[in-house]
Short mmCIF file of C-alpha atoms and ligand atoms in Angstrom, two decimals:
data_model
loop_
_atom_site.label_atom_id
_atom_site.label_comp_id
_atom_site.label_asym_id
_atom_site.label_seq_id
_atom_site.Cartn_x
_atom_site.Cartn_y
_atom_site.Cartn_z
CA UNK I 23 0.00 0.00 0.00
CA UNK I 24 1.36 3.48 -0.86
CA UNK I 25 2.06 5.86 2.01
CA UNK I 26 -0.68 8.12 0.70
CA UNK I 27 -3.23 5.31 0.80
CA UNK I 28 -2.12 4.43 4.32
CA UNK I 29 -2.65 8.01 5.45
CA UNK I 30 -6.11 8.06 3.88
CA UNK I 31 -6.99 4.75 5.51
CA UNK I 32 -5.83 5.97 8.90
CA UNK I 33 -7.89 9.16 8.52
CA UNK I 34 -10.92 7.12 7.47
CA UNK I 35 -10.58 4.66 10.36
CA UNK I 36 -10.01 7.49 12.79
CA UNK I 37 -13.19 9.31 11.76
CA UNK I 38 -15.09 6.02 11.79
CA UNK I 39 -14.00 5.35 15.37
CA UNK I 40 -14.90 8.89 16.36
CA UNK I 41 -18.40 8.48 14.91
CA UNK I 42 -18.97 5.06 16.49
CA UNK I 43 -19.25 6.20 20.09
CA UNK I 44 -19.92 9.14 22.38
CA UNK I 45 -17.64 12.14 21.80
CA UNK I 46 -14.24 12.02 23.45
CA UNK I 47 -14.06 13.85 26.77
CA UNK I 48 -11.78 16.87 26.94
CA UNK I 49 -11.17 16.61 30.70
CA UNK I 50 -10.48 13.78 33.19
CA UNK I 51 -14.10 13.76 34.32
CA UNK I 52 -17.14 16.02 34.49
CA UNK I 53 -19.50 15.49 37.40
CA UNK I 54 -22.54 17.48 36.29
CA UNK I 55 -22.99 20.66 38.25
CA UNK I 56 -26.24 20.82 40.18
CA UNK I 57 -25.87 24.57 40.24
CA UNK I 58 -28.41 25.57 37.61
CA UNK I 59 -27.38 29.21 37.66
CA UNK I 60 -23.82 28.25 36.76
CA UNK I 61 -22.90 28.37 33.09
CA UNK I 62 -20.16 25.80 33.75
CA UNK I 63 -21.59 22.30 33.34
CA UNK I 64 -19.05 20.37 35.38
CA UNK I 65 -18.67 20.62 39.15
CA UNK I 66 -15.56 22.49 40.23
CA UNK I 67 -13.11 19.57 40.53
CA UNK I 68 -12.06 20.67 44.00
CA UNK I 69 -15.60 19.78 45.10
CA UNK I 70 -15.50 16.31 43.51
CA UNK I 71 -14.97 13.34 45.86
CA UNK I 72 -14.59 9.59 45.51
CA UNK I 73 -18.31 9.29 46.21
CA UNK I 74 -18.98 10.83 42.81
CA UNK I 75 -17.29 7.77 41.25
CA UNK I 76 -18.94 5.00 43.27
CA UNK I 77 -22.43 3.60 42.80
CA UNK I 78 -24.26 1.14 45.04
CA UNK I 79 -27.72 1.08 43.48
CA UNK I 80 -27.53 -2.36 41.87
CA UNK I 81 -26.53 -4.53 44.82
CA UNK I 82 -29.95 -6.14 44.79
CA UNK I 83 -32.40 -7.07 42.08
CA UNK I 84 -35.44 -4.86 41.53
CA UNK I 85 -39.04 -6.09 41.72
CA UNK I 86 -40.10 -8.54 39.03
CA UNK I 87 -42.58 -7.29 36.45
CA UNK I 88 -45.13 -9.22 34.39
CA UNK I 89 -42.47 -10.91 32.26
CA UNK I 90 -40.67 -12.19 35.42
CA UNK I 91 -37.92 -9.75 34.57
CA UNK I 92 -36.45 -6.66 36.15
CA UNK I 93 -33.63 -4.39 35.05
CA UNK I 94 -31.83 -1.36 36.37
CA UNK I 95 -30.05 0.72 33.77
CA UNK I 96 -27.15 2.69 35.21
CA UNK I 97 -26.65 5.63 32.88
CA UNK I 98 -25.10 9.04 33.52
CA UNK I 99 -28.55 10.17 34.66
CA UNK I 100 -28.57 7.88 37.72
CA UNK I 101 -24.78 7.71 38.12
CA UNK I 102 -23.46 11.19 37.27
CA UNK I 103 -19.86 9.93 37.57
CA UNK I 104 -20.33 8.35 34.12
CA UNK I 105 -20.94 11.72 32.49
CA UNK I 106 -18.71 12.27 29.40
CA UNK I 107 -17.01 8.88 29.87
CA UNK I 108 -18.88 7.13 27.06
CA UNK I 109 -20.17 4.11 28.95
CA UNK I 110 -23.07 2.81 30.99
CA UNK I 111 -24.23 -0.54 32.33
CA UNK I 112 -27.31 -2.48 33.40
CA UNK I 113 -28.17 -5.18 35.92
CA UNK I 114 -30.94 -7.49 34.75
CA UNK I 115 -32.56 -10.29 36.74
CA UNK I 116 -34.76 -13.11 35.48
CA UNK I 117 -37.05 -15.30 37.52
CA UNK I 118 -37.42 -18.86 36.20
CA UNK I 119 -38.87 -18.54 32.69
CA UNK I 120 -38.44 -14.76 32.74
CA UNK I 121 -38.06 -12.82 29.49
CA UNK I 122 -36.24 -9.66 28.47
CA UNK I 123 -38.51 -8.76 25.53
CA UNK I 124 -37.01 -7.97 22.12
CA UNK I 125 -35.52 -4.49 22.31
CA UNK I 126 -32.62 -2.43 21.00
CA UNK I 127 -30.31 0.32 22.13
CA UNK I 128 -30.12 3.07 19.49
CA UNK I 129 -26.82 4.48 20.71
CA UNK I 130 -24.75 1.55 21.99
CA UNK I 131 -23.36 -1.90 21.50
CA UNK I 132 -23.90 -4.09 24.57
CA UNK I 133 -21.88 -6.91 26.06
CA UNK I 134 -23.89 -9.07 28.45
CA UNK I 135 -22.01 -11.09 31.05
CA UNK I 136 -23.93 -13.88 32.79
CA UNK I 137 -23.33 -13.62 36.55
CA UNK I 138 -25.76 -16.40 37.37
CA UNK I 139 -27.99 -18.81 35.48
CA UNK I 140 -28.65 -19.98 31.98
CA UNK I 141 -30.19 -17.82 29.26
CA UNK I 142 -31.39 -18.29 25.71
CA UNK I 143 -29.87 -15.14 24.33
CA UNK I 144 -29.56 -13.59 20.91
CA UNK I 145 -30.11 -10.85 18.35
CA UNK I 146 -31.56 -10.37 14.87
CA UNK I 147 -29.58 -8.64 12.14
CA UNK I 148 -30.97 -6.28 9.51
CA UNK I 149 -31.66 -9.23 7.22
CA UNK I 150 -33.77 -10.96 9.89
CA UNK I 151 -31.11 -13.57 10.55
CA UNK I 152 -31.19 -14.74 14.17
CA UNK I 153 -27.98 -15.37 16.11
CA UNK I 154 -29.07 -17.06 19.32
CA UNK I 155 -27.87 -19.72 21.76
CA UNK I 156 -27.97 -20.65 25.42
CA UNK I 157 -25.25 -18.91 27.42
CA UNK I 158 -24.38 -19.68 31.03
CA UNK I 159 -22.68 -18.27 34.09
CA UNK I 160 -19.32 -16.75 33.16
CA UNK I 161 -20.13 -16.41 29.45
CA UNK I 162 -20.57 -13.21 27.49
CA UNK I 163 -22.60 -12.25 24.43
CA UNK I 164 -22.34 -9.09 22.36
CA UNK I 165 -25.35 -7.32 20.86
CA UNK I 166 -24.31 -4.96 18.07
CA UNK I 167 -25.51 -1.38 18.30
CA UNK I 168 -29.08 -0.83 17.17
CA UNK I 169 -29.93 -4.50 16.58
CA UNK I 170 -32.94 -6.15 18.22
CA UNK I 171 -31.94 -8.60 20.97
CA UNK I 172 -33.61 -10.70 23.66
CA UNK I 173 -33.03 -13.16 26.51
CA UNK I 174 -35.03 -15.80 28.34
CA UNK I 175 -34.15 -17.67 31.50
CA UNK I 176 -34.12 -21.34 30.45
CA UNK I 177 -32.50 -22.59 33.66
CA UNK I 178 -34.13 -23.94 36.80
CA UNK I 179 -33.16 -20.99 38.98
CA UNK I 180 -32.76 -17.21 39.05
CA UNK I 181 -30.51 -15.66 36.39
CA UNK I 182 -28.61 -12.37 36.52
CA UNK I 183 -26.66 -10.53 33.86
CA UNK I 184 -24.49 -7.44 33.85
CA UNK I 185 -24.66 -5.56 30.56
CA UNK I 186 -22.13 -2.90 29.53
CA UNK I 187 -22.72 -0.18 26.93
CA UNK I 188 -20.35 2.01 24.96
CA UNK I 189 -22.48 5.09 25.53
CA UNK I 190 -23.33 6.98 28.69
CA UNK I 191 -26.93 7.09 27.43
CA UNK I 192 -27.60 4.01 25.26
CA UNK I 193 -31.41 4.37 25.16
CA UNK I 194 -33.70 1.34 25.08
CA UNK I 195 -36.57 0.74 22.67
CA UNK I 196 -38.74 -2.24 23.70
CA UNK I 197 -40.46 -3.54 20.59
CA UNK I 198 -43.84 -4.55 22.16
CA UNK I 199 -44.08 -1.21 23.94
CA UNK I 200 -42.98 0.84 20.95
CA UNK I 201 -45.59 -0.90 18.79
CA UNK I 202 -48.54 -1.61 21.09
CA UNK I 203 -47.80 0.63 24.07
CA UNK I 204 -47.51 3.78 21.97
CA UNK I 205 -50.22 5.80 20.26
CA UNK I 206 -49.83 4.51 16.72
CA UNK I 207 -53.20 4.58 14.96
CA UNK I 208 -55.05 1.30 15.49
CA UNK I 209 -55.99 0.97 11.81
CA UNK I 210 -52.32 1.00 10.86
CA UNK I 211 -51.49 -1.70 13.42
CA UNK I 212 -54.37 -3.87 12.13
CA UNK I 213 -53.08 -3.59 8.57
CA UNK I 214 -49.41 -3.94 9.48
CA UNK I 215 -49.83 -7.05 11.61
CA UNK I 216 -52.97 -8.60 10.10
CA UNK I 217 -54.69 -8.43 13.49
CA UNK I 218 -58.34 -7.74 14.29
CA UNK I 219 -59.50 -4.75 16.26
CA UNK I 220 -60.08 -7.13 19.21
CA UNK I 221 -56.51 -8.47 19.01
CA UNK I 222 -55.14 -4.93 18.94
CA UNK I 223 -57.21 -3.94 21.98
CA UNK I 224 -55.86 -6.92 23.86
CA UNK I 225 -52.27 -6.08 22.93
CA UNK I 226 -52.82 -2.41 23.75
CA UNK I 227 -54.19 -3.34 27.16
CA UNK I 228 -51.22 -5.60 27.80
CA UNK I 229 -48.64 -2.99 26.83
CA UNK I 230 -50.87 0.02 27.36
CA UNK I 231 -49.04 2.04 29.95
CA UNK I 232 -46.07 3.63 28.22
CA UNK I 233 -42.88 2.72 30.03
CA UNK I 234 -44.35 -0.23 31.96
CA UNK I 235 -42.98 -3.74 31.64
C1 LIG L 19 -23.62 28.85 41.37
O1 LIG L 19 -22.96 29.47 40.27
C2 LIG L 19 -22.97 30.88 40.36
C3 LIG L 19 -22.34 31.42 39.05
O2 LIG L 19 -21.15 30.77 38.71
C4 LIG L 19 -22.21 31.32 41.61
O3 LIG L 19 -22.22 32.72 41.71
C5 LIG L 19 -22.87 30.71 42.85
O4 LIG L 19 -22.11 31.01 44.01
C6 LIG L 19 -22.98 29.20 42.69
N1 LIG L 19 -23.76 28.63 43.80
C7 LIG L 19 -23.35 27.55 44.47
C8 LIG L 19 -24.30 27.06 45.54
O5 LIG L 19 -22.31 26.96 44.24
C1 LIG L 20 -12.64 25.85 42.07
O1 LIG L 20 -12.59 25.95 43.48
C2 LIG L 20 -11.35 26.43 43.97
C3 LIG L 20 -11.37 26.30 45.49
O2 LIG L 20 -12.58 26.74 46.03
C4 LIG L 20 -11.16 27.87 43.48
O3 LIG L 20 -9.92 28.37 43.94
C5 LIG L 20 -11.19 27.88 41.96
O4 LIG L 20 -11.11 29.20 41.48
C6 LIG L 20 -12.45 27.24 41.44
N1 LIG L 20 -12.35 27.09 40.00
C7 LIG L 20 -13.31 27.53 39.18
C8 LIG L 20 -13.07 27.28 37.71
O5 LIG L 20 -14.33 28.04 39.58
#
């Protein structure tokens, strides 16, 4: 490869990397300032303590919802120490048979590490090809950014995963909620899914409250 080509390739790869994640931070850290009247967005670093970098909110599982599933996303909103650092994480717990419904994160790739249990776990690519298998304690699966993924506890006991994201605010779009728990016109849903008005009402009731599980 000519030196010129190499330079072009490096520039291309560099801009690709820069576009593939949150912007690079320009300081060591930036604990958001709670002082709304301040035009500076980061706390004065002399006021920052180790407590700003520690988080203890995921020691225990949350309360199980309808799908025998509970998750606690730890983004920069709940853990301000993550601000500008380009990452976030999630603890998810599954009762026996519990399901993490198909969903995607618009702004992040996720790696899911199984702390406990046995999960049927996978994702669907943009050609509707499914990549899924059972993963167990100590194993990891990666879900590429923006692709629909899912998990189900297929073991005989509780399962727990720790997911990591390469964005401080990955976002989460749950497919059933986005489709049936939103206010899309019923007629469109009937036509799109070949369902009757009765079916749609049932689905709407099930996923009705926006943001519920
Ligand atoms: C908030 O910021 C303003 C402007 O920088 C400053 O005058 C004020 O003292 C700050 N208040 C606190 C509680 O830090
Ligand atoms: C941060 O706080 C220190 C100590 O109170 C002060 O000397 C310094 O001027 C402050 N820096 C800014 C940018 O406000």
